[in-house]
Coordinates of C-alpha atoms in Angstrom, one line a residue:
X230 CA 96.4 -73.9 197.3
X231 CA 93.0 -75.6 198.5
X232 CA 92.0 -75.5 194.6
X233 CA 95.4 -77.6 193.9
X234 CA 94.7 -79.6 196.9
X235 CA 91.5 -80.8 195.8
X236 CA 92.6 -81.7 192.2
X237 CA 95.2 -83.3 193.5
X238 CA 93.2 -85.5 195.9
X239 CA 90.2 -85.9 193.0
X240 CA 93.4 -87.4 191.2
X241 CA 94.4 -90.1 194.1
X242 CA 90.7 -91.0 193.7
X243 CA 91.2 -91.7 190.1
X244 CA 94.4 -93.5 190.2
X245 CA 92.3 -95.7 192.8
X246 CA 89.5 -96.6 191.1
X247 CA 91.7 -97.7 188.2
X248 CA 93.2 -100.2 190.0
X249 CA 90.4 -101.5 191.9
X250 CA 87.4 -101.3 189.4
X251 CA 87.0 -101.9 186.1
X252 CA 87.3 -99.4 183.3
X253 CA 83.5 -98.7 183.0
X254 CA 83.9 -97.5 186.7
X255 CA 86.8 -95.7 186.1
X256 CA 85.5 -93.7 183.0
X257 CA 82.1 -92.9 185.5
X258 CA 84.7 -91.0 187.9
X259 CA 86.5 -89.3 185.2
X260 CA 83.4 -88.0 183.3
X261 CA 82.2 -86.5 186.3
X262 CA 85.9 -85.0 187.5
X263 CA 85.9 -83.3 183.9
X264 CA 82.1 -81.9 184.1
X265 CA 82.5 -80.3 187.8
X266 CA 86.0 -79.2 186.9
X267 CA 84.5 -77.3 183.7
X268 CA 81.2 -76.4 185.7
X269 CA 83.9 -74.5 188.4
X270 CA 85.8 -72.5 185.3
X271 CA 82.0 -71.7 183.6
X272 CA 81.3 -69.9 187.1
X273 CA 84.4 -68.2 188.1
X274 CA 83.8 -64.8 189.0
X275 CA 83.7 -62.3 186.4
X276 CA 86.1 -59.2 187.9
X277 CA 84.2 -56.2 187.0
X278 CA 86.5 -53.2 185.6
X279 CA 83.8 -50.5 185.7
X280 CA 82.9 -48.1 188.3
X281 CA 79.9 -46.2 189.9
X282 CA 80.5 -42.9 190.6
X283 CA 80.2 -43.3 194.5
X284 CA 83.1 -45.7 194.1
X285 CA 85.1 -43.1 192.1
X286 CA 84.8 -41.0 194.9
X287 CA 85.5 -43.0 197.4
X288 CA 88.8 -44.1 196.2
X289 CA 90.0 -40.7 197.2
X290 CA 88.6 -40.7 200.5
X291 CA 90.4 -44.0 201.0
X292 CA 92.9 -44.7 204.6
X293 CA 94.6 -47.4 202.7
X294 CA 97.2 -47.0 199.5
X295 CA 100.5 -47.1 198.1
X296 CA 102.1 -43.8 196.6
X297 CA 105.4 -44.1 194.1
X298 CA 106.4 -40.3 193.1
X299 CA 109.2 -39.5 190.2
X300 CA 110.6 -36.9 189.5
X301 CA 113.5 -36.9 187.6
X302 CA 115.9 -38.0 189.6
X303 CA 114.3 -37.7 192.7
X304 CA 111.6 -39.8 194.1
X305 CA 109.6 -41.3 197.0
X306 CA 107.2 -43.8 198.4
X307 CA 103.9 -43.2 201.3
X308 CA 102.4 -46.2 201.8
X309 CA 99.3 -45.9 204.2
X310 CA 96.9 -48.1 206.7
X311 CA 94.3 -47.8 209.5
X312 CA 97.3 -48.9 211.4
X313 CA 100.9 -47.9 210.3
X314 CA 102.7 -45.0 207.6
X315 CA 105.5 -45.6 205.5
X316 CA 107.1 -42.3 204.0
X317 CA 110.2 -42.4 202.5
X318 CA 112.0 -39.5 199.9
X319 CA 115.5 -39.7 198.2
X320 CA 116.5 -36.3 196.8
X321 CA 119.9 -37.2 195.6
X322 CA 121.3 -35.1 198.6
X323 CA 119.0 -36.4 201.1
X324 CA 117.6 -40.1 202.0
X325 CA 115.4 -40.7 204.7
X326 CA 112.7 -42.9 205.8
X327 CA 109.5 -42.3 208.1
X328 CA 107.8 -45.3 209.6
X329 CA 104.7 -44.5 212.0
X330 CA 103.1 -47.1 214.2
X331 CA 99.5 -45.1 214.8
X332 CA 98.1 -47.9 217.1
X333 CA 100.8 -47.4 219.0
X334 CA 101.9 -43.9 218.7
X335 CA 105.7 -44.3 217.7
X336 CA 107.5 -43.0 215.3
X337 CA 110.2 -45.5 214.1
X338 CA 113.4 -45.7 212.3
X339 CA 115.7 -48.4 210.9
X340 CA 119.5 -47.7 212.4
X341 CA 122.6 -50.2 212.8
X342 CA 121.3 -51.1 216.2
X343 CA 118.0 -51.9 215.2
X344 CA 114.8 -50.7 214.7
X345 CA 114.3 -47.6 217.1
X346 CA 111.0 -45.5 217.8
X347 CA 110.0 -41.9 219.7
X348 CA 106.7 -42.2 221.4
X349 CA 104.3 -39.4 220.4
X350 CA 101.6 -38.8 222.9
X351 CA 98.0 -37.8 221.2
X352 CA 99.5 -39.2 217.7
X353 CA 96.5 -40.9 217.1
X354 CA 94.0 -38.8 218.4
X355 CA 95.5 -36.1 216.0
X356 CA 94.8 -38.2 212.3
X357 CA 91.8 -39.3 213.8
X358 CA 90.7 -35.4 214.1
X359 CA 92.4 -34.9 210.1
X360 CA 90.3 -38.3 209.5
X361 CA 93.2 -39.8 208.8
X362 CA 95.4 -39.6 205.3
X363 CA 93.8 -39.6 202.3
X364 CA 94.6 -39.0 198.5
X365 CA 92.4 -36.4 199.0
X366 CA 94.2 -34.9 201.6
X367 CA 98.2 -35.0 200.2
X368 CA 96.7 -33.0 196.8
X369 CA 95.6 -36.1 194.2
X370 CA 92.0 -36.0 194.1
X371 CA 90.1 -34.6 191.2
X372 CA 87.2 -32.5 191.6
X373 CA 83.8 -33.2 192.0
X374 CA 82.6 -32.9 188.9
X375 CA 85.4 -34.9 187.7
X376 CA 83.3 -38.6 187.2
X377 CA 81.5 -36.9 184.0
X378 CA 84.6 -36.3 182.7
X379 CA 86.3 -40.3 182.8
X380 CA 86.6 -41.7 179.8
X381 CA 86.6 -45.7 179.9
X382 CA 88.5 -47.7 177.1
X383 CA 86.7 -50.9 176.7
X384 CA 89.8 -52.8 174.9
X385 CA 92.9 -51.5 177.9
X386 CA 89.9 -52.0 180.9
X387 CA 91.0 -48.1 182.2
X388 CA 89.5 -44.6 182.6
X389 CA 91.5 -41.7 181.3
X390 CA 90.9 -38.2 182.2
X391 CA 92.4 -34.9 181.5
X392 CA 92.3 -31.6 184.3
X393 CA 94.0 -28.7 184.8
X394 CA 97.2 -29.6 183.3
X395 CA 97.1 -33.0 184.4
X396 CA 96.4 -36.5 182.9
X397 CA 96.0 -39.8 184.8
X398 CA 94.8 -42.9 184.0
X399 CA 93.3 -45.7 186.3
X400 CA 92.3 -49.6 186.8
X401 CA 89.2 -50.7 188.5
X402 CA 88.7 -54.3 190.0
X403 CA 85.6 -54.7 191.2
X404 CA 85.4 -50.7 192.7
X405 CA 88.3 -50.7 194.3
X406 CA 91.4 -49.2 192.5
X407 CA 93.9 -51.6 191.6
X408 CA 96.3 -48.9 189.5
X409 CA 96.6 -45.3 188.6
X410 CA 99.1 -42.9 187.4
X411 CA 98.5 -39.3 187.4
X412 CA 100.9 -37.2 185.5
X413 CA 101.7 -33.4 186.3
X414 CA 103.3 -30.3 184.7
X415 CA 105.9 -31.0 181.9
X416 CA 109.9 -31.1 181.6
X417 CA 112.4 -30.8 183.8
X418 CA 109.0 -30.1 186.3
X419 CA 106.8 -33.7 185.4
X420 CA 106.0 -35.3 188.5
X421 CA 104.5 -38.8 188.3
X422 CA 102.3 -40.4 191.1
X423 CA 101.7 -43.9 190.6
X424 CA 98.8 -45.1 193.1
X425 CA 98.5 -48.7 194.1
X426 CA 96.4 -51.5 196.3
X427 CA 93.7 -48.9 197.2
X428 CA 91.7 -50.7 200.1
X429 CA 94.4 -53.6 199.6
X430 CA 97.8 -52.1 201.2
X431 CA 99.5 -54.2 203.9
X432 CA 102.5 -53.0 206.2
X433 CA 104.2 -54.9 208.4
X434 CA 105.6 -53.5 211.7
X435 CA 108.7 -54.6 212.9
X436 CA 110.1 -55.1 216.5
X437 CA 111.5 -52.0 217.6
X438 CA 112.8 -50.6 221.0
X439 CA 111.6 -47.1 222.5
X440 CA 114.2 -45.1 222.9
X441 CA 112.3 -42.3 225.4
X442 CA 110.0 -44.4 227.6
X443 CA 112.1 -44.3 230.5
X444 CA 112.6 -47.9 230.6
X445 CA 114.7 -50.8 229.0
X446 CA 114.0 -53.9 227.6
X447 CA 114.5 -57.0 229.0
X448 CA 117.0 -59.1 227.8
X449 CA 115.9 -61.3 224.5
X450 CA 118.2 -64.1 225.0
X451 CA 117.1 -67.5 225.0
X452 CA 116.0 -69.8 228.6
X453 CA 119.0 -71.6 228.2
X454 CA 121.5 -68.8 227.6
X455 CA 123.4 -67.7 230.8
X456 CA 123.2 -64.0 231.2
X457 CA 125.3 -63.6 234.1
X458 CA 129.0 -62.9 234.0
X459 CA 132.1 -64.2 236.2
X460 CA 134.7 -61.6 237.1
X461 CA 137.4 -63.2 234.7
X462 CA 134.6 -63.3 231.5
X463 CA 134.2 -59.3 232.7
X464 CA 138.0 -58.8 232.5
X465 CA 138.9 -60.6 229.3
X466 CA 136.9 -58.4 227.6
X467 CA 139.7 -55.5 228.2
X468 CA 141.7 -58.4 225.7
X469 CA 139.3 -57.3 223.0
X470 CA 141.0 -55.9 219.9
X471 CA 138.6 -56.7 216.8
X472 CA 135.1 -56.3 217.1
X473 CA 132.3 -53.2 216.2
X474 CA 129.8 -51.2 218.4
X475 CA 126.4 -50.3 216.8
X476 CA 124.7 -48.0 218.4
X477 CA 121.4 -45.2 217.7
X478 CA 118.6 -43.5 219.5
X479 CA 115.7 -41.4 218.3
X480 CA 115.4 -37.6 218.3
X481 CA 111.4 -37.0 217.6
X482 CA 111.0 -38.5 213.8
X483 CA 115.0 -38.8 213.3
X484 CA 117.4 -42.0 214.2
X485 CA 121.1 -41.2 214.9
X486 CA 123.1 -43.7 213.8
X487 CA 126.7 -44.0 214.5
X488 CA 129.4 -47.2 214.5
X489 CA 132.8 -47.8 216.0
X490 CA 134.9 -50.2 214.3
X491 CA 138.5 -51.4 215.8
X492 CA 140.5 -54.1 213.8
X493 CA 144.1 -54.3 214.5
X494 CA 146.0 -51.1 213.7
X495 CA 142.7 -48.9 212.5
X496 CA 139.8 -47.5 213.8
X497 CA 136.5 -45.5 212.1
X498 CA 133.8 -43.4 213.5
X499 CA 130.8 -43.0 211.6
X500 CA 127.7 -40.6 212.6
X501 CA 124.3 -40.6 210.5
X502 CA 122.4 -37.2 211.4
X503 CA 120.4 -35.0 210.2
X504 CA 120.8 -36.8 207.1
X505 CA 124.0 -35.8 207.1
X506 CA 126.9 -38.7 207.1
X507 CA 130.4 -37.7 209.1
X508 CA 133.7 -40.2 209.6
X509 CA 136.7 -40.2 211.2
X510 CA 139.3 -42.7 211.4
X511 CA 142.1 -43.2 213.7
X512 CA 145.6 -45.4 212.9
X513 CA 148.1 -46.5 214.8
X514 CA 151.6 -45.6 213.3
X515 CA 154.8 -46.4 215.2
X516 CA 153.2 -46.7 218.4
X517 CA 151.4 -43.7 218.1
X518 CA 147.8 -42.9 217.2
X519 CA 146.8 -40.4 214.6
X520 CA 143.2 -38.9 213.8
X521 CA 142.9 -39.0 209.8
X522 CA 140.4 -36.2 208.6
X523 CA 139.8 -34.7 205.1
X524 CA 141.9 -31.8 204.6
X525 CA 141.4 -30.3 201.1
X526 CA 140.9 -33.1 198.4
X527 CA 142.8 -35.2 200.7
X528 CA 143.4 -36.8 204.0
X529 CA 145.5 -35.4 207.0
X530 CA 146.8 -37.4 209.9
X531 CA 147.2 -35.2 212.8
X532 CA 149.6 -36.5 215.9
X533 CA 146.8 -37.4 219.2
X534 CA 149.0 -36.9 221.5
X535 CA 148.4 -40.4 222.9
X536 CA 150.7 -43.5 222.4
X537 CA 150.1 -47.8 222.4
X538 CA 152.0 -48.0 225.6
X539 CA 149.6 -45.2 227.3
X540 CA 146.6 -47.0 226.0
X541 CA 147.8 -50.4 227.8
X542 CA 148.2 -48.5 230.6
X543 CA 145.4 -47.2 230.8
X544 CA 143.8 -51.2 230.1
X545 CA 146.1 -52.1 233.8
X546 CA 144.5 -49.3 235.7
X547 CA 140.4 -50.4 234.4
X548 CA 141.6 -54.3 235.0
X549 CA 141.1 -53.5 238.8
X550 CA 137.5 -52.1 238.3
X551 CA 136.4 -54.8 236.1
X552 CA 134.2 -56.2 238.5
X553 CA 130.6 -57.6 239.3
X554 CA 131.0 -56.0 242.5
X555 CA 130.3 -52.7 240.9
X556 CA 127.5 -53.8 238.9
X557 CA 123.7 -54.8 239.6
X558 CA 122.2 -57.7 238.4
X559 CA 118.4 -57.9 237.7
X560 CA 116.6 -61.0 237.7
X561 CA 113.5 -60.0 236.2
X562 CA 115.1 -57.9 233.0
X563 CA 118.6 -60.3 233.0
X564 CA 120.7 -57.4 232.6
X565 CA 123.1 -56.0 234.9
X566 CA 122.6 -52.0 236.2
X567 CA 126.1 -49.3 236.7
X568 CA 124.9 -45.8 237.8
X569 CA 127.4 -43.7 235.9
X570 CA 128.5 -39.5 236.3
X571 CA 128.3 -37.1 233.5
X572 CA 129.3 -33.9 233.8
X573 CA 127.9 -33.9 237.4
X574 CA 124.8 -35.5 235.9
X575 CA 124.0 -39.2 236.9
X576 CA 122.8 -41.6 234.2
X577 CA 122.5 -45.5 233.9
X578 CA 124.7 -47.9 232.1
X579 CA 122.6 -51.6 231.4
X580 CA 124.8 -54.4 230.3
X581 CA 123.2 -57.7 228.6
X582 CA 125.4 -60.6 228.2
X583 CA 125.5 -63.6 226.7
X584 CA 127.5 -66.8 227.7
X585 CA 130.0 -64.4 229.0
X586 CA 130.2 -62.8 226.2
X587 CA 128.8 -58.6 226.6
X588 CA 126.2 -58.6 223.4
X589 CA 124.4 -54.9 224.2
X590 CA 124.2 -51.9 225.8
X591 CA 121.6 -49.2 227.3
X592 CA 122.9 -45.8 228.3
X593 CA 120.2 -43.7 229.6
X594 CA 120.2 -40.1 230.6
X595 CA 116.9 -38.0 231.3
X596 CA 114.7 -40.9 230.3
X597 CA 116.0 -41.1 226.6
X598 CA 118.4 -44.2 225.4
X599 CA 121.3 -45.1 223.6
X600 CA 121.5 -48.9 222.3
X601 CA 124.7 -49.9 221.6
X602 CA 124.9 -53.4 220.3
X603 CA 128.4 -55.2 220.0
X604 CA 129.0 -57.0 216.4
X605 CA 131.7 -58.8 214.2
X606 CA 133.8 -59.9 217.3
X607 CA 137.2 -61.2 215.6
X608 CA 135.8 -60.3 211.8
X609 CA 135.9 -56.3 212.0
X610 CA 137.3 -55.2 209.0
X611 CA 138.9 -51.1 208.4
X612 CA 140.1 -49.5 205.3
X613 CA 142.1 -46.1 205.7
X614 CA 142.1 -43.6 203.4
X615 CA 145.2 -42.7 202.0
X616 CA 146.8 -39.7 204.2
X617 CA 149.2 -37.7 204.8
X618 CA 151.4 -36.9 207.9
X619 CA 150.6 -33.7 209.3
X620 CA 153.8 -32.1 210.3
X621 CA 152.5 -28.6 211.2
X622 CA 149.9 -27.1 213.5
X623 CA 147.5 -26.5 210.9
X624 CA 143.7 -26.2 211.7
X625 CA 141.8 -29.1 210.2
X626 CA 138.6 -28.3 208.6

């Protein structure tokens, strides 16, 4: 960008002097544009593809790289800095993601509520004993001896070498590794590690919310965004009909994830653990609701027991209780507080709102959170399965 900048303004200069001198002048500036723009090419830096054997070495001792691993079908991704770790692994069967903060000691993960993290006391002080990951800690570093066995191609710019079943080959600018692949075993057991900005590796840490602190955040809205709520804004939202509830926490390195959609006559529930995904959905079918499972290579809807007309009354009887006179506000945080009973336990509901309008939730129990984060108010979309009526008692698997 500066380069461009300062052809560009060598160029307004030019275009000036035409105008205002006489060619003679003009041809003086242009002669000596074209001589200090070919002086600058002339002494470009040379990028040197060669390495010492200290720097050989040291690329495997390095804190900062990008892995890719194939195999076959499977694959994965660890990228690593002073400052943050990326792994990530897709199996076929299993998908999941590990994102570390190190400065900062959480572990994070990416659910429908955001971007959640477990705090891990003595994180750092535990790589900093292991000093850290290196290639030559996961497994990929040759042995010692290994420099005397590189063999450099002058016409591709890479080193090849060849080591107990194993091949790589690797690109060098100016000693630091810019490219390698290392290729192990054969067949259906070939595993390929492509390694990547050694020295030059950059993550980027997103916002995320601590879900074991014992504390929440403060509200995020804007200054001018009321975050109070009237008693009637608090009540209309038993009116609600359409909308979808995001919500997720952190057990140690795992995010649940789970939604709740409602639109119209449906509903679905869908939990993410374990790497494992589980829905259910719920319809409403002449007034009364059914839960909709798979049953066999199908889908059974089995009777609830509970009607429309219950549900609505059930509405009536909360209308009474939706009130601010139950609830806490706090200035500081902009949130409003509920102390709730669970099973004889107490835990704490936070509320955020927005113009009236409820926008997130906190429920916290023993120091650990749920976010729950309200979405798609009036756009909440659900598509059954098809089912079948279930007539009988039958157990549902």
């Amino acid at each position: 960008m500066k380069k461009l900048l300062s052809l560009t303004l060598v160029a307004l200069v030019l275009l000036s002097s035409l105008v205002s001198c006489d060619m003679e002048t003009a041809k003086g500036y242009l002669v000596n544009f074209l001589e200090q723009f070919t002086t600058t090419a002339e002494t470009q830096k040379e990028i040197r593809t060669t390495i010492t054997e200290e720097e050989w070495n040291a690329t495997f001792k390095s804190t900062n790289f990008t892995i890719t691993v194939t195999a076959g079908d499977e694959g994965g991704r660890i990228a690593v800095t002073d400052s943050a770790i990326i792994y990530e692994v897709n199996t076929g069967e299993i998908s999941m993601g590990i994102f570390v903060d190190v400065a900062n000691e959480c572990l994070l993960s990416e659910t429908k509520a955001g971007w959640l993290a477990y705090y891990m006391e003595g994180l750092s002080a535990e790589l900093g004993e292991m000093g850290g990951i290196t290639l030559e800690m996961i497994g990929l570093s040759p042995d010692e001896s290994s420099f005397a066995e590189l063999v450099y191609n002058e016409e591709t710019k890479a080193y090849t070498i060849s080591y107990e079943g194993s091949s790589g080959e690797f690109f060098f600018e100016d000693g630091l590794l810019s490219k390698g692949t290392i290729s192990v075993g054969e067949g259906e057991y070939a595993q390929t590690y492509e390694i990547a900005n050694v020295g030059t590796t950059v993550i980027e840490i997103p916002e995320y919310t601590i879900t074991n602190d014992g504390k929440v955040d403060p509200s995020n809205a804007p200054a001018d965004v009321r975050t109070t709520v009237t008693d009637e804004e608090l009540a209309a939202h038993l009116e609600m009909r359409n909308f979808t509830i995001n919500a997720g926490t952190m057990e140690y390195y795992l995010g649940i994830d789970a939604s709740l959609k409602v639109a119209d006559t449906a509903a679905e529930l869908s939990v993410k653990y374990m790497y494992e995904a589980m829905q259910q959905y719920v319809a409403l079918v002449d007034g009364k609701f059914y839960s909709i499972e798979e049953y066999g290579d199908g889908y059974l809807a089995t009777d609830m027991d509970a009607t429309m007309d219950q549900l609505n009354e059930a509405i009536e009887f909360a209308r009474e209780y939706m009130s601010t006179e139950y609830l806490t506000y706090d200035e500081e945080g902009r949130y409003y507080k509920l102390e709730v009973e669970n099973d004889g336990e107490f835990a704490e509901l936070y509320l955020y709102f927005e113009n009236g309008q409820v926008v997130k939730g906190v429920y916290m129990m023993d120091g650990v959170e749920i976010i729950m984060v309200l979405a798609d108010v009036g756009t909440t979309t659900v598509t059954l399965p098809e089912f079948e009526i279930n007539d009988y008692p039958v157990m549902v698997d």
